[in-house]
Every structure is written in structure tokens, then in C-alpha cells.
Coordinates of C-alpha atoms in Angstrom, one line a residue:
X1 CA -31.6 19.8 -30.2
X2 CA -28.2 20.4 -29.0
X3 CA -26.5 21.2 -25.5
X4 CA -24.2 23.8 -25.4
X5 CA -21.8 24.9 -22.2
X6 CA -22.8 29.0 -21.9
X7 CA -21.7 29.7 -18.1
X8 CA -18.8 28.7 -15.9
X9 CA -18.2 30.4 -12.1
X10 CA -15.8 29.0 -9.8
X11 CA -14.7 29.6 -6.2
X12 CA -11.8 29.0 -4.3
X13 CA -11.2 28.6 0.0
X14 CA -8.6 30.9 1.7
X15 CA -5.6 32.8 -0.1
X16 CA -3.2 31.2 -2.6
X17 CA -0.6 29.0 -0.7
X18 CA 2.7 29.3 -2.3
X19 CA 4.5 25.7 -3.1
X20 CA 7.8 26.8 -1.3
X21 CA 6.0 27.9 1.5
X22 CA 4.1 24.4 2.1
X23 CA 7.8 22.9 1.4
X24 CA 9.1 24.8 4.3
X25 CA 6.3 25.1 6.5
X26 CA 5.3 21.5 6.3
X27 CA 6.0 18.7 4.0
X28 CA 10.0 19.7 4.6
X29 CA 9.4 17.9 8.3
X30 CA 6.3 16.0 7.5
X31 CA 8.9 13.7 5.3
X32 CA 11.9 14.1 7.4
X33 CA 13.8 16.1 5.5
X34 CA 13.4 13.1 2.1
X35 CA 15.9 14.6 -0.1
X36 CA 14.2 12.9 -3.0
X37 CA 10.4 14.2 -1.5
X38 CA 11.7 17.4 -2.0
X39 CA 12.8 17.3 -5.7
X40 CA 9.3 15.8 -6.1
X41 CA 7.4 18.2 -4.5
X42 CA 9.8 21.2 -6.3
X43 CA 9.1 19.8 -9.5
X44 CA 5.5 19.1 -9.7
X45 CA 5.4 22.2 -11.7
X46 CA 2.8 24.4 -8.9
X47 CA 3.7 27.7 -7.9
X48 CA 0.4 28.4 -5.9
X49 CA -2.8 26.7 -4.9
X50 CA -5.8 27.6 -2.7
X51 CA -6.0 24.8 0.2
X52 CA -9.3 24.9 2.5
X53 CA -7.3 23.0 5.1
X54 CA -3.7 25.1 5.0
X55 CA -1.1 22.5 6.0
X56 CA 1.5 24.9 7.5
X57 CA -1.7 26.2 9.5
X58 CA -3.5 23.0 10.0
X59 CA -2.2 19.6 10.1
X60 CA -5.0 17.1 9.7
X61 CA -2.7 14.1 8.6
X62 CA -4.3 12.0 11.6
X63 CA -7.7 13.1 11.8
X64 CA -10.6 10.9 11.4
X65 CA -12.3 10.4 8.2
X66 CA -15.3 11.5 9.7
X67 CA -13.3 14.5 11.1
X68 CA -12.4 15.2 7.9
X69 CA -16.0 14.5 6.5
X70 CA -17.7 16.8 9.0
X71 CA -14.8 19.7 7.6
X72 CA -15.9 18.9 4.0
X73 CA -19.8 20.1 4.5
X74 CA -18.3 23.6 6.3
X75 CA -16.2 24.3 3.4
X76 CA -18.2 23.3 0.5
X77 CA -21.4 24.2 1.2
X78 CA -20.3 27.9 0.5
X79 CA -17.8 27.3 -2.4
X80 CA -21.0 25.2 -4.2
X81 CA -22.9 28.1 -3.7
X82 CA -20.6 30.6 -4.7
X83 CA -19.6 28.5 -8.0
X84 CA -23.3 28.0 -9.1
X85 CA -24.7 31.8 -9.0
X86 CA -21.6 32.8 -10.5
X87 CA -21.8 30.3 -13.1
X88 CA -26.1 31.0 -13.7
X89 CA -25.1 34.8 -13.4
X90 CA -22.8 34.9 -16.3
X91 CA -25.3 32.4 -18.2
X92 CA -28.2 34.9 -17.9
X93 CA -30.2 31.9 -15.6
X94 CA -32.2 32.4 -12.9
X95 CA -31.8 29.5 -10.4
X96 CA -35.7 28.5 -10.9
X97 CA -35.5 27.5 -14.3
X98 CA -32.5 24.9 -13.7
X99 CA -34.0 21.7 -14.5
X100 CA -30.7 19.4 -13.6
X101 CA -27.8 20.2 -10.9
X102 CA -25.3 17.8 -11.3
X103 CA -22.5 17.4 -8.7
X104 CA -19.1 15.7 -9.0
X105 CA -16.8 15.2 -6.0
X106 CA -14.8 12.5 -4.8
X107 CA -13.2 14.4 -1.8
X108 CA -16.4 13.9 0.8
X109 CA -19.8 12.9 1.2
X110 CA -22.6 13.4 3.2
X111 CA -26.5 13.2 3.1
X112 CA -28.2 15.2 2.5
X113 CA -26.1 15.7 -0.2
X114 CA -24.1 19.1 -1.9
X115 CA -27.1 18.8 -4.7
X116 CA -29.9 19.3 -1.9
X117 CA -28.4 22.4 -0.2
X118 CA -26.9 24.3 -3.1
X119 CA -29.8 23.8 -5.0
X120 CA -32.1 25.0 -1.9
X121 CA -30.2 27.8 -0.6
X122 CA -29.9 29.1 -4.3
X123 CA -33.4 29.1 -4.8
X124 CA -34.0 26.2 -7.4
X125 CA -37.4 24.7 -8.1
X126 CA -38.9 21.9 -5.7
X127 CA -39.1 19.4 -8.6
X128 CA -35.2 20.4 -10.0
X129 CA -33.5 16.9 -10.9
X130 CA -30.2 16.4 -9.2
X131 CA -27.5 13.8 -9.8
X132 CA -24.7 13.2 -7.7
X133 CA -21.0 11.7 -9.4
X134 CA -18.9 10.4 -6.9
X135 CA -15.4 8.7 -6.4
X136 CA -14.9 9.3 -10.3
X137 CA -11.7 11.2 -9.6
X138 CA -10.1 13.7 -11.9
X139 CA -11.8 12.6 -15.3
X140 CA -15.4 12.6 -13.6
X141 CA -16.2 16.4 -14.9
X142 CA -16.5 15.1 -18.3
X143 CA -19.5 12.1 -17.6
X144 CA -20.9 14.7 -15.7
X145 CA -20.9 17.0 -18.2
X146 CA -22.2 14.1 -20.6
X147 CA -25.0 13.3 -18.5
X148 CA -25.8 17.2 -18.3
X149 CA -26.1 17.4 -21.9
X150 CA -27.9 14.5 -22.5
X151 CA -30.9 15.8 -19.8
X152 CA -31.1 18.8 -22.3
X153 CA -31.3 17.0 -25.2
X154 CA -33.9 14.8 -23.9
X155 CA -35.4 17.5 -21.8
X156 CA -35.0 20.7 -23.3
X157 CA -34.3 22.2 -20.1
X158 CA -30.8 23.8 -19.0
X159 CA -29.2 21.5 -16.5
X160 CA -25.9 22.8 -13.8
X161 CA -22.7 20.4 -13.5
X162 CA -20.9 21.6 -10.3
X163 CA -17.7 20.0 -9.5
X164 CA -16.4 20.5 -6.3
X165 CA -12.7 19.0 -4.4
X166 CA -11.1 19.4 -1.2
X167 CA -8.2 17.2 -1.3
X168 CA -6.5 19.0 1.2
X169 CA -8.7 17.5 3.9
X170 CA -6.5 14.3 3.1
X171 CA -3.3 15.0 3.8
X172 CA -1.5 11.6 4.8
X173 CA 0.8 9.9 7.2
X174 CA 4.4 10.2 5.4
X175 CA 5.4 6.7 5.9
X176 CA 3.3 3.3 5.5
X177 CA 3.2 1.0 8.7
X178 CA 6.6 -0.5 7.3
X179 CA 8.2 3.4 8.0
X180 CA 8.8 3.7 3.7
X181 CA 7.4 6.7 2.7
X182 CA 5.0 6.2 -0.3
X183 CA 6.4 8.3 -3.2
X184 CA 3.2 8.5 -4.3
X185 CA 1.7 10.5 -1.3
X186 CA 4.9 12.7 -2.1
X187 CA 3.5 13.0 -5.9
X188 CA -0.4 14.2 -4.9
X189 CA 0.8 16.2 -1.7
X190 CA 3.0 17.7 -4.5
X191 CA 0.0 18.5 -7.0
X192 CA -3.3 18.8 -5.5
X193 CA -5.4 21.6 -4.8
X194 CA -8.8 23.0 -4.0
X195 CA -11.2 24.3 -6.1
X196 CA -15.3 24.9 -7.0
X197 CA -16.3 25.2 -11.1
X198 CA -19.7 25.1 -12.3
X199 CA -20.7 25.2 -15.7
X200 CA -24.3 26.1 -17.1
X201 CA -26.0 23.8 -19.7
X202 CA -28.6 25.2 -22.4
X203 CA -30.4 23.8 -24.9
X204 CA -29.8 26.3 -27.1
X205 CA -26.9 28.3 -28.4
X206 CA -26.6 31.4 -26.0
X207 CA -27.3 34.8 -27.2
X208 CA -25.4 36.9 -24.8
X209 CA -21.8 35.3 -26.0
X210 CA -20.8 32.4 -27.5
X211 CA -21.0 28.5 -25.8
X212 CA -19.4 25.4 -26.4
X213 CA -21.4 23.2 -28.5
X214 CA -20.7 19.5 -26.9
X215 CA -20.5 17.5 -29.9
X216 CA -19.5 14.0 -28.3
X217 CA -18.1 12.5 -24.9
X218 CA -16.1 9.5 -25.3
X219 CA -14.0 7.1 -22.7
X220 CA -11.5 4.5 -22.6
X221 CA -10.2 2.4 -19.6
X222 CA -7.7 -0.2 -19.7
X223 CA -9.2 -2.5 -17.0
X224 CA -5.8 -4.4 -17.0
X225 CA -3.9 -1.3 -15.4
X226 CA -6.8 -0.7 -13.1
X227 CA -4.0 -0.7 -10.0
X228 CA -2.1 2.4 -11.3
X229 CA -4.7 4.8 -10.3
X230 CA -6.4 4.3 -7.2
X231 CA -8.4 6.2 -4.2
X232 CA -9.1 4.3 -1.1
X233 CA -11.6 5.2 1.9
X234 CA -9.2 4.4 5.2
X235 CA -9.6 5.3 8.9
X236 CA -7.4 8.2 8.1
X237 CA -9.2 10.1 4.8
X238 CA -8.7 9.2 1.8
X239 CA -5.5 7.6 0.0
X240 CA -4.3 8.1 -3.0
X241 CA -2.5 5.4 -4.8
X242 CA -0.4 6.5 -7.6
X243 CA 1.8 3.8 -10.2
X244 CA 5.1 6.0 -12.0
X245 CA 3.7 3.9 -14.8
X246 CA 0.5 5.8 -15.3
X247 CA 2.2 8.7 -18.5
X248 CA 3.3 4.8 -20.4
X249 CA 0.0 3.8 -20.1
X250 CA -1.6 7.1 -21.3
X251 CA 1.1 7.3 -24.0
X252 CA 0.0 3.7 -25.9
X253 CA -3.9 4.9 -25.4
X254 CA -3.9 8.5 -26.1
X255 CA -3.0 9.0 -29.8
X256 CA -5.8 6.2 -31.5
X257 CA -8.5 7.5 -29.3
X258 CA -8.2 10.7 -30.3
X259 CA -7.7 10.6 -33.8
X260 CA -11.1 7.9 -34.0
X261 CA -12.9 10.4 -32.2
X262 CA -12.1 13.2 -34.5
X263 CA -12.5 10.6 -38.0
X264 CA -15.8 10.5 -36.3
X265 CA -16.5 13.8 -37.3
X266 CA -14.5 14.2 -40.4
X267 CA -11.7 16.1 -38.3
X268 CA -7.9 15.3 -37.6
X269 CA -5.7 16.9 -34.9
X270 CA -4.7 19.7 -37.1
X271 CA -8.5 20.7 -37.1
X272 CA -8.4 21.4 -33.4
X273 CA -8.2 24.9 -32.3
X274 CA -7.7 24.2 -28.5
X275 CA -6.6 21.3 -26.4
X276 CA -8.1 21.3 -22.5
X277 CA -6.3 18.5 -21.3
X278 CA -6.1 17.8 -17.5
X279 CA -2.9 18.7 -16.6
X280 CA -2.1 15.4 -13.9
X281 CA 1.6 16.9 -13.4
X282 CA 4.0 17.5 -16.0
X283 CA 4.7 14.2 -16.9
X284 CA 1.3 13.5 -18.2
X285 CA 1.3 16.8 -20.7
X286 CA 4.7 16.4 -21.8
X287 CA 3.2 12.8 -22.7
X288 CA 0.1 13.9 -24.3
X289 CA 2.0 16.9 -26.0
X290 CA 4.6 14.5 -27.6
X291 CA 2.0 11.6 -28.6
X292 CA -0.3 13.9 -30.5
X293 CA 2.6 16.0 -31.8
X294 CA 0.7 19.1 -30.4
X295 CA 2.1 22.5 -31.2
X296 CA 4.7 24.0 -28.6
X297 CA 2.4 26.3 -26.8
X298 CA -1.4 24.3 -27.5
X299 CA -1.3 23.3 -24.0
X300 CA 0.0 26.6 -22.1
X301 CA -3.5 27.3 -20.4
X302 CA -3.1 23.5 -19.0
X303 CA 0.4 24.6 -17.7
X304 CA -1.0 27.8 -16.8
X305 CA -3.5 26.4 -14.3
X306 CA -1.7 23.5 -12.9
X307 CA 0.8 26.6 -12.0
X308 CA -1.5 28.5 -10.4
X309 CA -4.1 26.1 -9.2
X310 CA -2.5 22.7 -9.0
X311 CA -4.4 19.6 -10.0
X312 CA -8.2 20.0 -8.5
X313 CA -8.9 16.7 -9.2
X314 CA -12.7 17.2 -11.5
X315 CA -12.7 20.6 -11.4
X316 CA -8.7 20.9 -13.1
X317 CA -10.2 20.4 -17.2
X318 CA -13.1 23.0 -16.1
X319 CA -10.7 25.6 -15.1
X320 CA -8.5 24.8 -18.2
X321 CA -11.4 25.2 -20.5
X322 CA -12.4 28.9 -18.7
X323 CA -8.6 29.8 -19.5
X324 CA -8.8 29.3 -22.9
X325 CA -12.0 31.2 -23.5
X326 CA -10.4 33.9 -21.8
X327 CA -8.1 33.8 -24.5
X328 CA -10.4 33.6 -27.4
X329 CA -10.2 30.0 -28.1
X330 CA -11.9 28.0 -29.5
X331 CA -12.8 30.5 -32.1
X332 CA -16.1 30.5 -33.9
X333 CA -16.9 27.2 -35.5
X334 CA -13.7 25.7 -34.7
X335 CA -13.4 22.5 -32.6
X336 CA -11.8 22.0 -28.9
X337 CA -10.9 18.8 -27.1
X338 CA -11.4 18.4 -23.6
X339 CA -9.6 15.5 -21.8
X340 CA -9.2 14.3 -18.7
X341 CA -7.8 10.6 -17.2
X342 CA -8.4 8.7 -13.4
X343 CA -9.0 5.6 -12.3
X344 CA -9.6 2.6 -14.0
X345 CA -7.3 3.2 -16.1
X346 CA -9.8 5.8 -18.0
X347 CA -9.6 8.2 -20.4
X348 CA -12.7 10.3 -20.4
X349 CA -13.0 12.9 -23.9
X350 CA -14.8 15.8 -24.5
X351 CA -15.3 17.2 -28.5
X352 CA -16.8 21.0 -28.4
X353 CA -17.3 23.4 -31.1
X354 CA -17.7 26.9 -30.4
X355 CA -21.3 28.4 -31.3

């Protein structure tokens, strides 16, 4: 038995924010006027991004955590919700016969969880399994995807993987308690946006349209650069702490993962027919682009959604995978590799073959 990835849906809070205007409106005075904030922000390659928690509306840079927490069950509940149907809809799956809902976030919790509501209010069975994937960061869609697939190979049941950010509700202080202002805050207040994806899991290839046969999940962390990449609970949300060093690290790793992954399967790059990579800012796909020689326009749907969406944290490789069956690829038979890297250092690798 196989799993394959037949559904996706995906929700998004409020209107697309445009970067200038969250420049001008907000993060122009919220970093006094940082001449060097502002090339950051103006570079991270976003145009637009949906924000539950609008900055130039809203600032919550000194709310609570558990304000903040208390704002994450209003606006997720509904995006959840949203996501899954859309994503059973366009698998042909009625909510009862979902055997697994997974959900990924590492933007809030709460308990009762995102699995108990979204899977109540949608109508799921008493006895559906849920699993929740939590403070994973922006790789954690594919080990949830993993453990999706390996509940339908074991089950023979189709199984939900819902990830879910709001990483607007953590909007920082600009400065540390020293008055510096962390270039890093600059870099994810630059990049981050809000988003809902849900993907269906089946244990058989889909007869409606084609899925994504999930062939292998790999990962990869580099314990030794575990302080590049980190995301702290403080009194004030959550922090993001971000090393410039993170694209050198990804560049030595990258390339010999990869290629072992794919000799696993009797494939090299030149075998792959589409590339998903999580697009962490430009830095990182200019990196992955040159270190696996990529062809100039294999990762436009990356740069395509960290345009439009920004980096949604999880959700980002989900969305990057839906643009590029929008555009036909993979094509039948042929291989794509989804990839996605957080804390830990980690690398986190998805190989899928179209059906």
C-alpha cells in the first residue's frame, strides 16, 4: 500500500497587506526610521501577505503571550475549518471517513486543541485519530506529512495534515533591553505571513485527478549550528532568533542530501521535474538554486509564493507544492522534491511522484 497527497485547501485572514504599506504604516516608526531595517524589509522579496493581526491596524508588539494566545483560537478556529473542507472537498472525502487529522503549528496553543474543534465542527468520527506537531517551525509540514502517510500505510485509512501559522500575533519590541535593534526581528517582520493549508492523504491513487505518490521523507540537522535558528516562548509572544549564517550552513548540507536521497531511488537531480523548496527569503533559494545547479526558472513557484504570501512558516512548502500542480507539474510518473529547513539546524525532504 502506498499514500498518496490527492486534496489540498487553504485559507487566508483579512485582505492581502502590501509590503510598502506595512513599511510605511508601521515598521517605518516601529524601527525609528533604521535605514538599514528598511533595505531589509524592501528586500525580503514580499510584495503582499495576508496578516490576521494587520500591524498598521493593530499593534500587538507588547501584548501578553496569553493575549496573543487567546487571539490565536479566534482566528484559527475558522481558517482550520475552512482549510480542511476545502482540502476533503476537492479530495472527494466526506469528513467521517477521515481516520487521522494531523495539525502543525508553532504560532499558538491551547487545549483543547485545533485537532478537537476542527475535527468536531467538521463532522469527523468520534474515534478519528488526531496528532498534534508543535514548535517544529517552518520544516514541520513535511514530518507531518510523514506521519500522515505512514497512518495510511499501516492503516489503510485516509488521514488530514493541516498546518496552520499566525506569526503576525508576534510582532516584537524593535530593540533588545540594551536599545540594539535585533536585525533578525527586522529579517522575520520582513518575511512572515499568515496562512491555513490542508492536504488530504489516501491510501490509494485518486481517481478523480492525479496525487502525489509520497515515495520517502528524509531529514538532516546539524546539531552543532543548533543556535542559528531558534523560537523562544517570552512574556511578550514568541521570538524569533535568526543567525545571517543560516544560507552557509544550508549550502554545505544541501547538495549530498539530496543527491543520496535520489541514488536511493535510482534518480539524480536531472530526473526531477519540480523542486518545492521552502522559500525562507531569497537568500536561502538563491543558495539552494546555485548548490544543486537548478535550472533558471525550477524554483519560480517558490518565488512566486514568497511574493505573494511571504514565508508562512509550515504551511510555505504546502502552498508551493499547490502552485506547481496548478501549473502541471510534476507530470505523470515524474518525480518532485519537496524541501523545507528550521530549527535544529534541520533539513526536512519530501520525494513525490505523480500518480
Amino acid at each position: 500500500m502506498t499514500a498518496y497527497v490527492a486534496g489540498f485547501g487553504m485559507a487566508f485572514p483579512g485582505g492581502r497587506v502590501s509590503q510598502a504599506d506595512m513599511w510605511d504604516g508601521f515598521f517605518s516608526q516601529h524601527f525609528a526610521g533604521d535605514r538599514m531595517a528598511e533595505r531589509i524589509f524592501r528586500g525580503a522579496g514580499v510584495v503582499h501577505r495576508h496578516a490576521a493581526v494587520n500591524p498598521v491596524e493593530e499593534d500587538v508588539s507588547r501584548w501578553s503571550t496569553g493575549e496573543r494566545m487567546r487571539r490565536y483560537v479566534a482566528e484559527a478556529l475558522p481558517l482550520g475549518k475552512e482549510a480542511v473542507a476545502a482540502a476533503l472537498t476537492d479530495a472527494g472525502l466526506a469528513p467521517d471517513e477521515v481516520g487521522l487529522l494531523a495539525v502543525v503549528s508553532c504560532t499558538g496553543y491551547v487545549t483543547p486543541g485545533l485537532d478537537i474543534r476542527v475535527a468536531a465542527d467538521l463532522g469527523m468520527a468520534p474515534d478519528v485519530q488526531r496528532l498534534f506537531v508543535g514548535h517544529m517551525g517552518c520544516y514541520a509540514a513535511i514530518p507531518g506529512l510523514g506521519a500522515a502517510a505512514d497512518y495510511v500505510v499501516a492503516r489503510g485509512r485516509p488521514a488530514v495534515v493541516l498546518c496552520l501559522e499566525l506569526t503576525s500575533l508576534h510582532v516584537q519590541p524593535a530593540a533588545d533591553d540594551d536599545g540594539h535593534v535585533d536585525r533578525g526581528q527586522v529579517v522575520s517582520h520582513a518575511l512572515f505571513g499568515d496562512a491555513a493549508v490542508a492536504v488530504v492523504v489516501l491510501p490509494d491513487a485518486p481517481q478523480r485527478h492525479g496525487g502525489l505518490e509520497v515515495v520517502e521523507i528524509a531529514a538532516l540537522t546539524d546539531a552543532a549550528t543548533a543556535d542559528h535558528m531558534t523560537w523562544d516562548v517570552t512574556d511578550l509572544g514568541f521570538r524569533m532568533g535568526l543567525s545571517p549564517e543560516v544560507p552557509r550552513v544550508l549550502a554545505r548540507h544541501v547538495r549530498p542530501m539530496i543527491t543520496d536521497l535520489l541514488a536511493r531511488h535510482g534518480m539524480t537531480i536531472a530526473d526531477v521535474d519540480a523542486w518545492a523548496v521552502h522559500p525562507g527569503g531569497p537568500r536561502i533559494l538563491s543558495t539552494v538554486a546555485e548548490r544543486l545547479a537548478l535550472p533558471d526558472d525550477a524554483l519560480d513557484a517558490s518565488l512566486g509564493v514568497l511574493a505573494e504570501r511571504g514565508n508562512c512558516s509550515s504551511a510555505t512548502v504546502l502552498l508551493v507544492l499547490d502552485a506547481l500542480r496548478a501549473t502541471g507539474r510534476p507530470r505523470t510518473g515524474r518525480a518532485a522534491v519537496a524541501m523545507a529547513f528550521g530549527p535544529g539546524l534541520t533539513l526536512y525532504v519530501a520525494l513525490l511522484r505523480e500518480a
